[in-house]
Coordinates of C-alpha atoms and ligand atoms in Angstrom, one line a residue:
M878 CA 3.1 18.2 -2.0
Y879 CA 3.3 21.9 -2.8
L880 CA 0.1 23.8 -2.4
S881 CA -0.7 26.4 -5.0
P882 CA -1.1 30.1 -4.3
L883 CA -4.8 29.8 -5.2
H884 CA -5.1 27.0 -2.7
L885 CA -3.4 29.0 0.0
L886 CA -6.0 31.8 -0.5
T887 CA -8.7 29.2 0.1
A888 CA -6.9 28.0 3.2
L889 CA -6.7 31.6 4.5
F890 CA -10.4 32.0 3.9
A891 CA -11.1 28.8 5.7
C892 CA -9.0 30.1 8.6
S893 CA -10.9 33.3 8.9
T894 CA -14.1 31.3 9.0
A895 CA -12.8 29.3 11.9
L896 CA -11.8 32.5 13.7
A897 CA -15.4 33.8 13.4
Q898 CA -16.7 30.6 14.9
T899 CA -14.2 30.9 17.7
A900 CA -15.4 34.4 18.5
A901 CA -19.0 33.2 18.8
D902 CA -18.1 30.3 21.0
P903 CA -14.8 31.2 22.8
R904 CA -14.0 27.9 24.3
P905 CA -14.9 25.1 21.8
D906 CA -12.8 22.1 22.5
P907 CA -12.1 20.1 19.3
R908 CA -10.8 17.1 21.1
F909 CA -14.3 15.7 21.3
D910 CA -17.7 16.1 19.6
P911 CA -19.8 17.9 22.3
T912 CA -23.0 16.3 21.1
T913 CA -21.9 12.7 21.3
G914 CA -18.9 13.0 23.6
Q915 CA -16.9 11.0 21.0
S916 CA -13.2 11.7 20.5
T917 CA -12.3 13.4 17.3
Q918 CA -8.9 11.8 17.0
V919 CA -8.0 9.7 13.9
W920 CA -6.2 6.5 14.5
R921 CA -3.9 4.6 12.1
K922 CA -5.6 1.7 10.3
P923 CA -4.8 -1.8 11.4
M924 CA -2.6 -3.7 8.9
P925 CA -3.9 -7.4 8.8
I926 CA -2.0 -7.9 5.5
D927 CA 1.4 -6.5 4.8
Y928 CA 1.1 -5.7 1.1
T929 CA 4.2 -6.0 -1.0
H930 CA 3.3 -5.4 -4.6
A931 CA 0.5 -3.8 -6.7
T932 CA 0.0 -4.3 -10.4
I933 CA -2.5 -1.8 -11.8
E934 CA -3.7 -2.4 -15.3
I935 CA -5.8 0.4 -16.8
D936 CA -7.5 0.4 -20.2
I937 CA -8.9 3.7 -21.4
P938 CA -10.9 3.1 -24.6
D939 CA -11.1 6.8 -25.5
V940 CA -8.9 9.5 -23.9
T941 CA -11.6 12.1 -24.4
I942 CA -14.1 10.1 -22.3
P943 CA -13.5 9.6 -18.5
V944 CA -14.2 5.9 -18.5
L945 CA -11.8 3.1 -17.8
T946 CA -11.5 -0.7 -17.2
G947 CA -9.1 -1.8 -14.5
L948 CA -7.5 -4.9 -13.2
T949 CA -5.6 -4.6 -10.0
T950 CA -3.6 -7.4 -8.5
L951 CA -2.3 -7.0 -4.9
R952 CA 0.2 -9.3 -3.3
G953 CA 1.1 -9.5 0.4
D954 CA 1.3 -11.7 3.5
V955 CA -1.1 -12.0 6.4
T956 CA 0.6 -10.4 9.4
G957 CA 0.1 -11.6 13.0
L958 CA -3.6 -12.8 13.2
P959 CA -5.7 -15.1 11.1
I960 CA -8.1 -13.3 8.7
S961 CA -11.6 -14.2 7.4
R962 CA -12.1 -11.1 5.2
I963 CA -10.0 -8.5 3.5
V964 CA -11.0 -4.8 3.6
L965 CA -9.6 -2.5 0.8
D966 CA -10.0 1.2 0.1
A967 CA -12.1 1.5 -3.0
S968 CA -13.9 4.8 -3.0
G969 CA -13.8 5.3 -6.8
P970 CA -15.8 8.2 -8.3
Q971 CA -18.7 6.1 -7.3
P972 CA -18.6 2.9 -5.1
L973 CA -16.0 0.8 -6.9
E974 CA -18.1 -2.3 -7.7
P975 CA -16.0 -5.2 -9.0
L976 CA -16.8 -7.1 -12.1
A977 CA -14.9 -10.0 -10.6
A978 CA -12.8 -10.6 -7.5
S979 CA -10.5 -13.5 -6.4
V980 CA -8.2 -14.3 -3.6
N981 CA -5.4 -16.8 -4.2
G982 CA -7.1 -17.8 -7.5
L983 CA -10.5 -18.6 -5.9
P984 CA -13.5 -16.3 -6.7
V985 CA -14.8 -14.5 -3.6
T986 CA -18.0 -12.6 -2.8
W987 CA -17.8 -8.9 -1.8
K988 CA -19.6 -6.0 -0.2
T989 CA -19.1 -2.3 -0.9
A990 CA -19.9 0.4 1.7
A991 CA -18.5 3.8 2.7
G992 CA -15.6 3.7 0.2
K993 CA -14.5 0.2 1.4
L994 CA -14.5 -3.1 -0.6
T995 CA -14.8 -6.1 1.7
L996 CA -13.8 -9.5 0.3
N997 CA -15.2 -12.5 2.1
L998 CA -12.9 -15.5 2.4
S999 CA -14.3 -19.0 2.3
D1000 CA -11.5 -20.2 4.6
M1001 CA -9.5 -18.4 7.3
L1002 CA -6.0 -17.4 6.1
P1003 CA -3.4 -18.1 8.9
P1004 CA -0.7 -15.6 9.9
R1005 CA 2.2 -15.3 7.4
S1006 CA 0.3 -16.9 4.5
P1007 CA 0.7 -15.3 1.1
V1008 CA -2.2 -13.5 -0.4
V1009 CA -2.9 -12.6 -4.1
I1010 CA -6.0 -10.5 -4.7
A1011 CA -7.3 -9.7 -8.2
I1012 CA -10.1 -7.3 -8.8
K1013 CA -11.5 -6.4 -12.2
Y1014 CA -13.7 -3.3 -12.4
N1015 CA -15.1 -0.4 -14.5
L1016 CA -15.1 3.2 -13.5
A1017 CA -17.0 6.1 -15.1
Y1018 CA -16.2 9.6 -13.8
D1019 CA -19.2 12.0 -13.6
K1020 CA -16.8 14.9 -13.2
N1021 CA -13.6 15.3 -15.1
E1022 CA -11.5 16.7 -12.2
G1023 CA -10.3 15.8 -8.8
E1024 CA -11.7 12.2 -8.5
G1025 CA -8.5 10.2 -8.5
L1026 CA -7.9 10.7 -12.1
T1027 CA -8.4 14.1 -13.7
F1028 CA -9.4 14.0 -17.4
K1029 CA -8.6 17.5 -18.7
A1030 CA -10.4 18.0 -22.0
G1031 CA -8.5 19.5 -24.9
D1032 CA -9.2 23.1 -25.9
P1033 CA -10.2 23.1 -29.6
E1034 CA -9.4 26.8 -29.9
A1035 CA -5.9 26.5 -28.5
E1036 CA -3.0 27.6 -30.6
L1037 CA -0.7 24.8 -29.6
E1038 CA -1.6 21.4 -31.0
S1039 CA -0.8 19.8 -27.6
R1040 CA -3.4 22.1 -25.9
R1041 CA -6.0 20.9 -28.2
S1042 CA -5.6 17.4 -27.0
P1043 CA -6.6 16.0 -23.6
F1044 CA -4.4 15.2 -20.6
I1045 CA -5.1 12.7 -17.8
H1046 CA -3.3 12.6 -14.5
A1047 CA -3.6 11.0 -11.0
Q1048 CA -3.3 12.6 -7.6
G1049 CA -2.9 10.0 -4.8
Q1050 CA -2.0 12.1 -1.7
A1051 CA -3.4 12.1 0.9
E1052 CA -5.6 9.0 0.4
L1053 CA -7.1 9.4 -3.0
N1054 CA -5.6 6.6 -5.1
S1055 CA -8.5 4.3 -4.3
R1056 CA -10.5 6.6 -6.6
W1057 CA -8.9 4.8 -9.5
F1058 CA -7.7 1.4 -8.2
P1059 CA -8.5 -0.6 -5.1
L1060 CA -5.7 -0.8 -2.5
F1061 CA -4.8 -0.7 1.2
D1062 CA -4.2 3.1 1.3
S1063 CA -2.0 3.9 4.2
P1064 CA 1.4 5.7 4.3
A1065 CA 2.5 3.0 6.7
D1066 CA 2.5 0.4 4.0
R1067 CA 5.3 0.0 1.4
I1068 CA 4.8 -1.7 -2.0
T1069 CA 6.6 -2.2 -5.2
S1070 CA 4.3 -1.2 -8.1
E1071 CA 3.6 -1.7 -11.8
V1072 CA 1.3 0.5 -13.8
I1073 CA 0.2 -0.9 -17.2
T1074 CA -1.8 1.5 -19.3
T1075 CA -3.4 1.0 -22.6
V1076 CA -4.4 4.2 -24.5
D1077 CA -4.6 5.6 -28.0
S1078 CA -1.2 5.7 -29.7
G1079 CA 0.3 9.2 -30.0
Y1080 CA 0.2 9.9 -26.3
Q1081 CA 3.0 9.7 -23.8
V1082 CA 2.4 7.8 -20.6
L1083 CA 4.4 8.4 -17.4
S1084 CA 4.4 6.4 -14.2
N1085 CA 6.8 5.4 -11.4
G1086 CA 10.1 3.6 -11.9
R1087 CA 11.2 2.4 -15.4
L1088 CA 9.4 2.1 -18.6
L1089 CA 9.8 -1.7 -19.3
S1090 CA 8.0 -1.8 -22.7
T1091 CA 5.6 -0.2 -25.1
T1092 CA 3.7 -2.7 -27.2
P1093 CA 0.9 -2.4 -29.8
A1094 CA -2.6 -3.1 -28.3
T1095 CA -6.0 -3.8 -29.8
P1096 CA -8.0 -0.7 -30.9
G1097 CA -10.5 0.7 -28.4
S1098 CA -13.8 2.5 -28.9
T1099 CA -12.2 5.0 -31.4
Q1100 CA -10.8 2.2 -33.5
Q1101 CA -7.5 4.1 -33.4
P1102 CA -4.2 2.2 -33.0
R1103 CA -3.4 1.8 -29.3
T1104 CA -0.3 1.3 -27.2
R1105 CA 0.2 -0.6 -24.0
W1106 CA 2.7 1.1 -21.7
H1107 CA 4.3 -0.9 -18.9
W1108 CA 6.0 1.0 -16.1
A1109 CA 7.5 -0.7 -13.0
L1110 CA 9.1 0.4 -9.8
D1111 CA 11.2 -2.3 -8.1
N1112 CA 11.8 -0.2 -4.9
E1113 CA 9.1 -0.1 -2.2
H1114 CA 7.2 3.1 -1.7
A1115 CA 4.0 4.2 0.0
P1116 CA 0.9 3.5 -2.1
Y1117 CA -0.2 7.2 -2.2
L1118 CA 2.9 7.8 -4.4
V1119 CA 1.7 5.6 -7.3
T1120 CA 0.9 7.9 -10.2
L1121 CA 0.0 8.2 -13.9
A1122 CA 0.1 11.0 -16.4
I1123 CA -1.0 10.8 -20.0
G1124 CA -0.8 13.4 -22.7
K1125 CA 0.9 14.8 -25.8
F1126 CA 4.1 15.6 -24.0
A1127 CA 7.5 16.4 -25.5
I1128 CA 10.4 15.0 -23.4
V1129 CA 13.6 16.8 -22.8
E1130 CA 16.5 15.1 -21.0
L1131 CA 17.8 17.4 -18.4
G1132 CA 20.5 15.0 -17.1
G1133 CA 23.7 14.0 -18.8
D1134 CA 27.4 13.6 -18.5
S1135 CA 28.1 17.4 -18.6
T1136 CA 25.7 18.2 -15.8
A1137 CA 26.3 18.5 -12.1
R1138 CA 24.8 15.0 -11.6
P1139 CA 25.8 12.6 -14.4
G1140 CA 24.4 9.1 -14.3
I1141 CA 20.7 9.7 -13.5
S1142 CA 18.1 10.3 -16.3
M1143 CA 16.0 13.4 -15.6
P1144 CA 13.4 13.6 -18.3
L1145 CA 11.2 16.7 -18.3
Y1146 CA 7.7 16.2 -19.7
A1147 CA 6.1 19.3 -21.1
P1148 CA 3.2 19.8 -23.4
Q1149 CA 4.4 19.7 -27.0
G1150 CA 5.5 23.2 -28.1
L1151 CA 6.4 24.3 -24.5
E1152 CA 9.5 22.1 -24.1
D1153 CA 12.1 24.8 -24.7
Q1154 CA 10.5 27.2 -22.2
A1155 CA 10.1 24.3 -19.7
A1156 CA 13.7 23.2 -20.2
A1157 CA 14.9 26.7 -19.4
M1158 CA 12.8 26.9 -16.2
Y1159 CA 13.8 23.5 -15.0
A1160 CA 17.5 23.8 -16.0
K1161 CA 18.8 23.7 -12.4
T1162 CA 17.4 20.1 -11.9
P1163 CA 20.8 18.4 -12.0
D1164 CA 22.4 21.0 -9.7
I1165 CA 19.6 20.6 -7.2
M1166 CA 20.0 16.8 -7.3
A1167 CA 23.7 17.1 -6.6
F1168 CA 23.0 19.5 -3.8
L1169 CA 20.4 17.2 -2.2
E1170 CA 22.5 14.1 -2.5
N1171 CA 25.4 16.0 -0.9
Y1172 CA 23.2 17.3 2.0
F1173 CA 21.5 14.0 2.7
D1174 CA 24.7 12.0 2.0
E1175 CA 22.5 9.5 0.3
P1176 CA 22.4 8.8 -3.5
Y1177 CA 19.2 9.6 -5.3
P1178 CA 17.1 6.5 -4.4
W1179 CA 15.0 5.9 -7.5
P1180 CA 15.8 4.7 -11.1
L1181 CA 15.2 8.1 -12.8
Y1182 CA 13.7 11.5 -12.0
A1183 CA 10.9 12.6 -14.3
Q1184 CA 9.1 15.9 -13.9
A1185 CA 5.9 16.4 -15.8
L1186 CA 4.3 19.8 -16.4
T1187 CA 0.7 18.6 -16.5
P1188 CA -2.3 20.7 -17.8
G1189 CA -5.2 20.4 -15.3
F1190 CA -2.9 19.8 -12.3
V1191 CA -4.4 22.1 -9.6
W1192 CA -1.6 21.9 -6.9
G1193 CA 1.9 23.3 -7.1
G1194 CA 3.6 20.0 -7.3
M1195 CA 3.3 16.4 -6.2
E1196 CA 6.3 14.3 -5.5
N1197 CA 5.1 10.9 -6.9
T1198 CA 8.1 8.5 -6.6
G1199 CA 10.5 9.3 -9.4
A1200 CA 7.7 11.1 -11.4
T1201 CA 6.8 14.5 -9.9
L1202 CA 3.7 16.2 -11.4
L1203 CA 3.9 20.0 -11.6
T1204 CA 1.6 23.0 -12.2
M1205 CA 1.8 24.7 -15.6
R1206 CA 2.0 28.0 -13.6
S1207 CA 5.6 27.1 -12.8
L1208 CA 6.5 28.2 -16.3
R1209 CA 5.7 31.8 -15.4
G1210 CA 8.5 34.2 -14.7
E1211 CA 12.2 34.2 -15.4
P1212 CA 14.3 31.0 -15.3
G1213 CA 15.1 30.4 -11.6
A1214 CA 11.6 31.3 -10.5
A1215 CA 10.7 27.6 -10.1
D1216 CA 13.9 26.5 -8.4
E1217 CA 12.4 26.3 -4.9
L1218 CA 9.5 24.3 -6.2
I1219 CA 12.0 21.9 -7.9
V1220 CA 13.9 21.6 -4.6
H1221 CA 10.7 21.0 -2.6
E1222 CA 9.5 18.1 -4.7
M1223 CA 12.9 16.6 -5.3
A1224 CA 13.7 16.7 -1.5
H1225 CA 10.6 14.6 -1.0
Q1226 CA 12.2 11.8 -3.0
W1227 CA 14.3 11.3 0.1
I1228 CA 12.1 12.8 2.9
G1229 CA 8.6 11.6 2.2
N1230 CA 9.3 8.8 -0.3
L1231 CA 12.4 7.0 0.9
V1232 CA 11.5 7.8 4.5
T1233 CA 7.7 8.3 4.9
C1234 CA 5.6 9.6 7.7
R1235 CA 3.7 6.6 9.2
H1236 CA 0.5 8.5 9.5
W1237 CA -0.8 12.0 8.6
D1238 CA -0.3 13.4 12.1
H1239 CA 3.4 13.2 11.4
L1240 CA 3.1 15.0 8.0
W1241 CA 5.6 17.7 9.1
L1242 CA 8.3 15.1 8.7
N1243 CA 7.6 15.2 5.0
E1244 CA 6.5 18.8 4.4
G1245 CA 8.6 20.6 7.1
W1246 CA 11.7 19.0 5.6
A1247 CA 10.8 19.8 2.0
T1248 CA 10.1 23.4 2.9
F1249 CA 13.3 23.6 5.0
M1250 CA 15.3 22.3 2.1
E1251 CA 14.1 25.2 0.0
S1252 CA 15.8 27.6 2.5
L1253 CA 18.9 25.5 2.6
W1254 CA 19.1 25.7 -1.2
V1255 CA 18.9 29.5 -0.9
Q1256 CA 21.7 29.3 1.7
H1257 CA 23.7 27.1 -0.7
T1258 CA 23.3 29.3 -3.7
Q1259 CA 22.9 32.8 -2.3
G1260 CA 24.6 32.9 1.0
E1261 CA 23.7 33.5 4.7
D1262 CA 21.9 36.8 4.3
A1263 CA 19.5 35.3 1.7
Y1264 CA 19.0 32.2 4.0
R1265 CA 18.0 34.5 6.9
A1266 CA 15.7 36.4 4.7
S1267 CA 14.0 33.1 3.7
I1268 CA 13.6 32.1 7.3
A1269 CA 12.3 35.6 8.1
D1270 CA 9.6 35.1 5.4
T1271 CA 8.5 31.9 7.0
L1272 CA 8.6 33.3 10.5
R1273 CA 6.4 36.3 9.4
S1274 CA 3.9 33.9 7.9
M1275 CA 3.7 31.8 11.1
I1276 CA 3.4 34.9 13.3
T1277 CA 0.3 36.0 11.4
R1278 CA -1.1 32.5 10.5
D1279 CA -0.8 31.0 13.9
A1280 CA -3.2 33.1 15.9
L1281 CA -3.7 33.2 19.6
T1282 CA -6.2 30.4 19.8
A1283 CA -4.3 27.6 21.5
P1284 CA -5.4 25.1 22.6
Q1285 CA -8.4 25.3 20.2
T1286 CA -6.4 24.5 17.1
P1287 CA -4.8 21.1 16.8
A1288 CA -1.0 21.0 17.2
I1289 CA 1.3 20.4 14.2
V1290 CA 1.6 16.7 15.5
S1291 CA -2.0 15.8 16.4
K1292 CA -4.5 13.1 15.6
R1293 CA -7.3 15.7 15.7
Y1294 CA -8.5 16.1 12.1
S1295 CA -11.5 15.1 10.1
N1296 CA -9.8 14.2 6.8
P1297 CA -6.2 13.5 5.9
D1298 CA -6.3 16.3 3.4
D1299 CA -7.0 18.8 6.3
T1300 CA -3.6 18.1 7.8
F1301 CA -1.9 20.0 4.9
E1302 CA -3.7 23.2 5.7
K1303 CA -3.6 23.3 9.5
K1304 CA -2.9 26.6 11.2
D1305 CA -0.2 24.9 13.1
N1306 CA 1.3 24.4 9.7
P1307 CA 3.4 21.3 8.8
Y1308 CA 5.1 23.4 6.0
G1309 CA 6.1 26.6 7.7
K1310 CA 6.2 25.6 11.3
G1311 CA 7.8 22.3 10.4
S1312 CA 10.5 24.1 8.5
L1313 CA 11.2 26.5 11.4
V1314 CA 11.3 23.6 13.9
L1315 CA 14.1 22.1 11.8
H1316 CA 15.8 25.5 11.5
M1317 CA 15.7 26.0 15.3
L1318 CA 17.1 22.5 15.9
R1319 CA 19.9 23.1 13.5
E1320 CA 20.8 26.4 15.1
Q1321 CA 20.5 25.1 18.7
L1322 CA 22.3 21.8 18.2
G1323 CA 24.9 23.2 15.8
R1324 CA 24.7 22.9 12.1
E1325 CA 27.3 20.1 11.7
A1326 CA 25.8 18.0 14.5
F1327 CA 22.3 18.4 13.1
D1328 CA 23.3 17.6 9.6
N1329 CA 25.2 14.5 10.7
A1330 CA 22.3 13.3 12.8
T1331 CA 19.9 13.8 9.9
R1332 CA 22.1 11.7 7.7
K1333 CA 22.1 8.9 10.3
Y1334 CA 18.3 9.2 10.6
L1335 CA 17.9 8.8 6.9
K1336 CA 20.2 5.8 6.7
A1337 CA 18.6 4.1 9.7
N1338 CA 15.1 4.6 8.3
R1339 CA 15.4 4.3 4.6
N1340 CA 12.5 2.3 3.2
R1341 CA 10.6 2.7 6.4
A1342 CA 7.6 4.6 7.8
V1343 CA 8.6 6.9 10.7
E1344 CA 7.0 8.9 13.4
T1345 CA 8.1 12.1 15.1
D1346 CA 9.8 10.3 17.9
D1347 CA 12.0 8.4 15.4
F1348 CA 13.5 11.7 14.4
R1349 CA 13.9 12.8 18.0
F1350 CA 15.6 9.6 19.0
A1351 CA 18.0 10.0 16.1
L1352 CA 18.9 13.6 17.1
E1353 CA 19.2 12.6 20.8
A1354 CA 21.5 9.6 20.0
A1355 CA 23.7 11.7 17.8
T1356 CA 24.0 14.7 20.2
G1357 CA 23.5 13.3 23.7
Q1358 CA 20.9 16.0 24.3
S1359 CA 17.4 15.5 25.8
L1360 CA 14.9 16.9 23.3
E1361 CA 11.7 15.9 25.0
R1362 CA 10.9 19.4 26.1
F1363 CA 11.8 20.9 22.7
F1364 CA 9.5 18.4 20.9
E1365 CA 6.7 18.8 23.4
Q1366 CA 6.6 22.6 23.3
W1367 CA 7.2 23.1 19.6
L1368 CA 5.4 20.1 18.0
L1369 CA 2.8 18.7 20.5
R1370 CA 1.2 22.0 21.4
P1371 CA -0.2 24.6 19.0
G1372 CA 0.8 28.2 18.6
I1373 CA 4.1 30.0 19.0
P1374 CA 5.4 32.1 21.9
R1375 CA 4.9 35.9 21.8
L1376 CA 7.1 38.0 23.9
Q1377 CA 7.1 41.7 24.9
L1378 CA 10.7 42.8 25.7
E1379 CA 11.8 45.7 27.8
Q1380 CA 15.2 47.1 28.8
S1381 CA 16.5 49.7 31.2
F1382 CA 20.1 50.7 31.7
D1383 CA 21.4 52.4 34.9
A1384 CA 24.3 54.6 33.9
G1385 CA 25.5 55.0 37.4
S1386 CA 25.9 51.3 38.1
N1387 CA 26.3 50.1 34.4
L1388 CA 23.5 47.5 35.2
L1389 CA 21.3 46.5 32.3
T1390 CA 17.9 45.1 33.2
L1391 CA 16.2 42.9 30.5
K1392 CA 12.5 41.9 31.0
A1393 CA 10.6 39.4 28.9
T1394 CA 6.8 38.9 29.2
Q1395 CA 5.1 36.0 27.4
T1396 CA 1.8 37.3 26.1
Q1397 CA 0.4 34.3 24.4
L1398 CA -2.3 32.3 26.1
I1399 CA -0.9 30.6 29.2
D1400 CA -3.2 28.1 31.0
R1401 CA -3.2 24.6 32.3
F1402 CA -2.9 23.2 28.8
N1403 CA -0.3 25.7 27.7
P1404 CA 2.3 26.6 30.2
A1405 CA 4.9 29.3 29.5
Y1406 CA 7.6 28.3 27.0
A1407 CA 11.1 27.5 28.1
L1408 CA 13.2 29.9 25.9
S1409 CA 16.8 31.0 25.6
I1410 CA 16.7 34.4 23.8
P1411 CA 20.0 35.7 22.6
V1412 CA 20.5 39.4 22.9
I1413 CA 23.5 41.0 21.2
A1414 CA 24.8 44.2 22.9
T1415 CA 26.9 46.4 20.7
F1416 CA 29.0 49.2 22.3
A1417 CA 30.3 52.5 21.0
D1418 CA 33.8 51.0 20.2
G1419 CA 32.2 48.5 17.9
S1420 CA 32.7 45.5 20.3
T1421 CA 29.8 43.2 21.0
R1422 CA 28.7 40.9 23.8
T1423 CA 26.1 38.1 23.6
L1424 CA 23.6 38.1 26.5
T1425 CA 21.0 35.4 27.0
I1426 CA 17.6 35.6 28.5
N1427 CA 16.7 32.1 29.9
T1428 CA 13.0 32.2 30.8
T1429 CA 10.5 29.6 31.7
T1430 CA 7.9 31.9 33.2
R1431 CA 5.2 34.3 32.2
E1432 CA 7.3 37.2 33.3
F1433 CA 11.1 37.2 33.7
S1434 CA 13.7 39.8 34.4
Q1435 CA 17.4 39.6 34.5
V1436 CA 20.1 42.2 35.7
I1437 CA 23.4 42.0 33.9
A1438 CA 26.5 44.0 34.8
L1439 CA 28.1 45.7 31.8
S1440 CA 31.3 47.8 31.5
Q1441 CA 29.6 50.6 29.6
R1442 CA 26.3 51.6 28.0
P1443 CA 25.4 49.6 24.9
T1444 CA 24.5 51.6 21.8
T1445 CA 22.1 48.8 20.6
L1446 CA 20.6 45.6 21.8
Q1447 CA 19.6 43.2 19.0
V1448 CA 17.1 40.5 20.1
D1449 CA 17.7 37.1 18.4
P1450 CA 19.2 38.7 15.2
N1451 CA 19.9 35.3 13.7
L1452 CA 16.2 34.2 14.1
T1453 CA 17.0 31.1 16.2
L1454 CA 13.6 31.1 17.8
M1455 CA 10.2 30.6 16.2
A1456 CA 8.7 33.4 18.3
S1457 CA 7.2 36.9 17.9
L1458 CA 9.7 39.0 19.8
R1459 CA 8.7 42.7 20.2
P1460 CA 10.9 44.7 19.6
R1461 CA 13.9 43.1 17.9
L1462 CA 16.1 46.1 18.2
F1463 CA 16.6 48.6 21.0
D1464 CA 18.6 51.7 20.0
L1465 CA 19.8 53.1 23.4
T1466 CA 21.2 56.2 21.7
T1467 CA 17.9 57.4 20.3
G1468 CA 15.5 55.4 22.5
G1469 CA 13.9 54.0 19.4
T1470 CA 12.9 50.4 18.8
S1471 CA 12.2 48.3 15.6
L1472 CA 11.1 44.9 14.4
G1473 CA 13.6 44.8 11.6
E1474 CA 12.9 42.2 8.9
V1475 CA 10.3 40.5 11.0
E1476 CA 8.0 43.6 10.9
V1477 CA 4.5 42.2 10.8
E1478 CA 1.2 43.0 12.2
E1479 CA 0.3 40.9 15.2
P1480 CA -3.1 39.1 15.3
T1481 CA -5.3 40.7 17.9
E1482 CA -7.6 37.9 18.7
T1483 CA -7.2 36.5 22.2
L1484 CA -8.9 34.1 24.6
A1485 CA -9.2 33.9 28.3
P1486 CA -7.1 31.2 29.9
T1487 CA -8.6 28.0 31.4
N1488 CA -7.5 27.5 35.0
Ligands
ZN541 ZN1 5.5 18.9 -0.1

């Protein structure tokens, strides 16, 4: 998912609120609720049934009224233990109260509470027995937006005919699809899916997979002719990726034999009248698919790649399997302005959809990768300097975003959150920090070794849910390195290292002393980082020498014998470390220092260590 600029502003505001609370109570410990003593960690749901398929039938009698009738059929197999009841997520806009429910063809009783629908079985179902659940229900949405399905009303004053008509779309991530159909909503599960939608004729309907058929349907409440749209995805994906978009779309085919990626259909859905503008903004889609296939060494995994510019969609983009929904704001600017958004959402079709984080504490495996692929696209199209500028952008944002509050904020990989949606906006951010973790690994292990290990990881885990250690194991197996310390210090603890660097050169002995002081909070939860900081010494004759500060302590100094006085010392000029390094350039001729492209104001908040 791509958060919108508006949403990031909200996130920043939320962060500043959290800081104010921290200042009032300097040592809150969010690992537990101080009133009850209860742990605040969120644990993955048990999976008593391995679901394999969902058929979601939706009948919308009038597209202008947010009311629907649904029939959902879930298929699966009981896993390791016998079961006497089945618990589904069914939060709905209000408790999803079935009209009828059956299991294996037999009617069952049910109970609804706290967003769950519990079906009571008359007989125990033994392990590995097949299960077919059918639930019929009505839903009426009090609000039009943000409750599983968004019903965006048409604007009668709009100039474009398509804007005068309504649009409807779904948003399933993180765990929101149960607001329009009952399901076992976990990224650990994988299902094939069908979405069958009946609406007034004249609207386009988009969902995952292939469009199997459109057939005439009986008129609804408006007595208008209606159409039944049957979409199906034969490949398994996580249930949060099931989607639906309905509206007066024009469809432009961006794929084709003359493009960089022949053989895959890439329909672009845009509100009627905006299709030419949209086609210009999304013209790079085939080039981006060719780039991603080449990088991942894995063919695009789904039947087609639709992108839908959807009025009423509040996020930047959502990578529903084979059917990405996108903000209308992506039409702003010159062609090319949306390329990184296209890359981000399409990269998720491999990293996120083909290989899915098992639980939301491992979200960085989805979002860090999608964000990193934006930078690799910049490298591919604009070269090394532009790539470094892209990494510098992300680094600046992490230096300011990730304030000095560790261990008060949950680490990027952490079960400490109150709602799955919160994990997308953490200060220890799965997007920016996740991307920089991947950048660091690639620079430290070597680009070719990292890229090859990534390809093996994808092949080994395709159609699976993964955790952070699955990625670590893949990198370790491919490179022979031990990455336990790397993953522990960059992913399992919050914050980033902040170092003050000093140098002194003795002209008589030609000895250079480099001193590094880690200024971030260091305490029993947060020992000093182990860092290898490259320093490039440049001499008057233009020659250079790479020096390395290897530090594992709060303060560290190193004396290095040189043949002559350097003119400059550049500290980590290739940005191989996710760290605030001050300064990044010593000019020994003038005595000046600078931060170069990573110039950014440091946060000033600090906390006393816990001994
Ligand atoms: Zn994303």
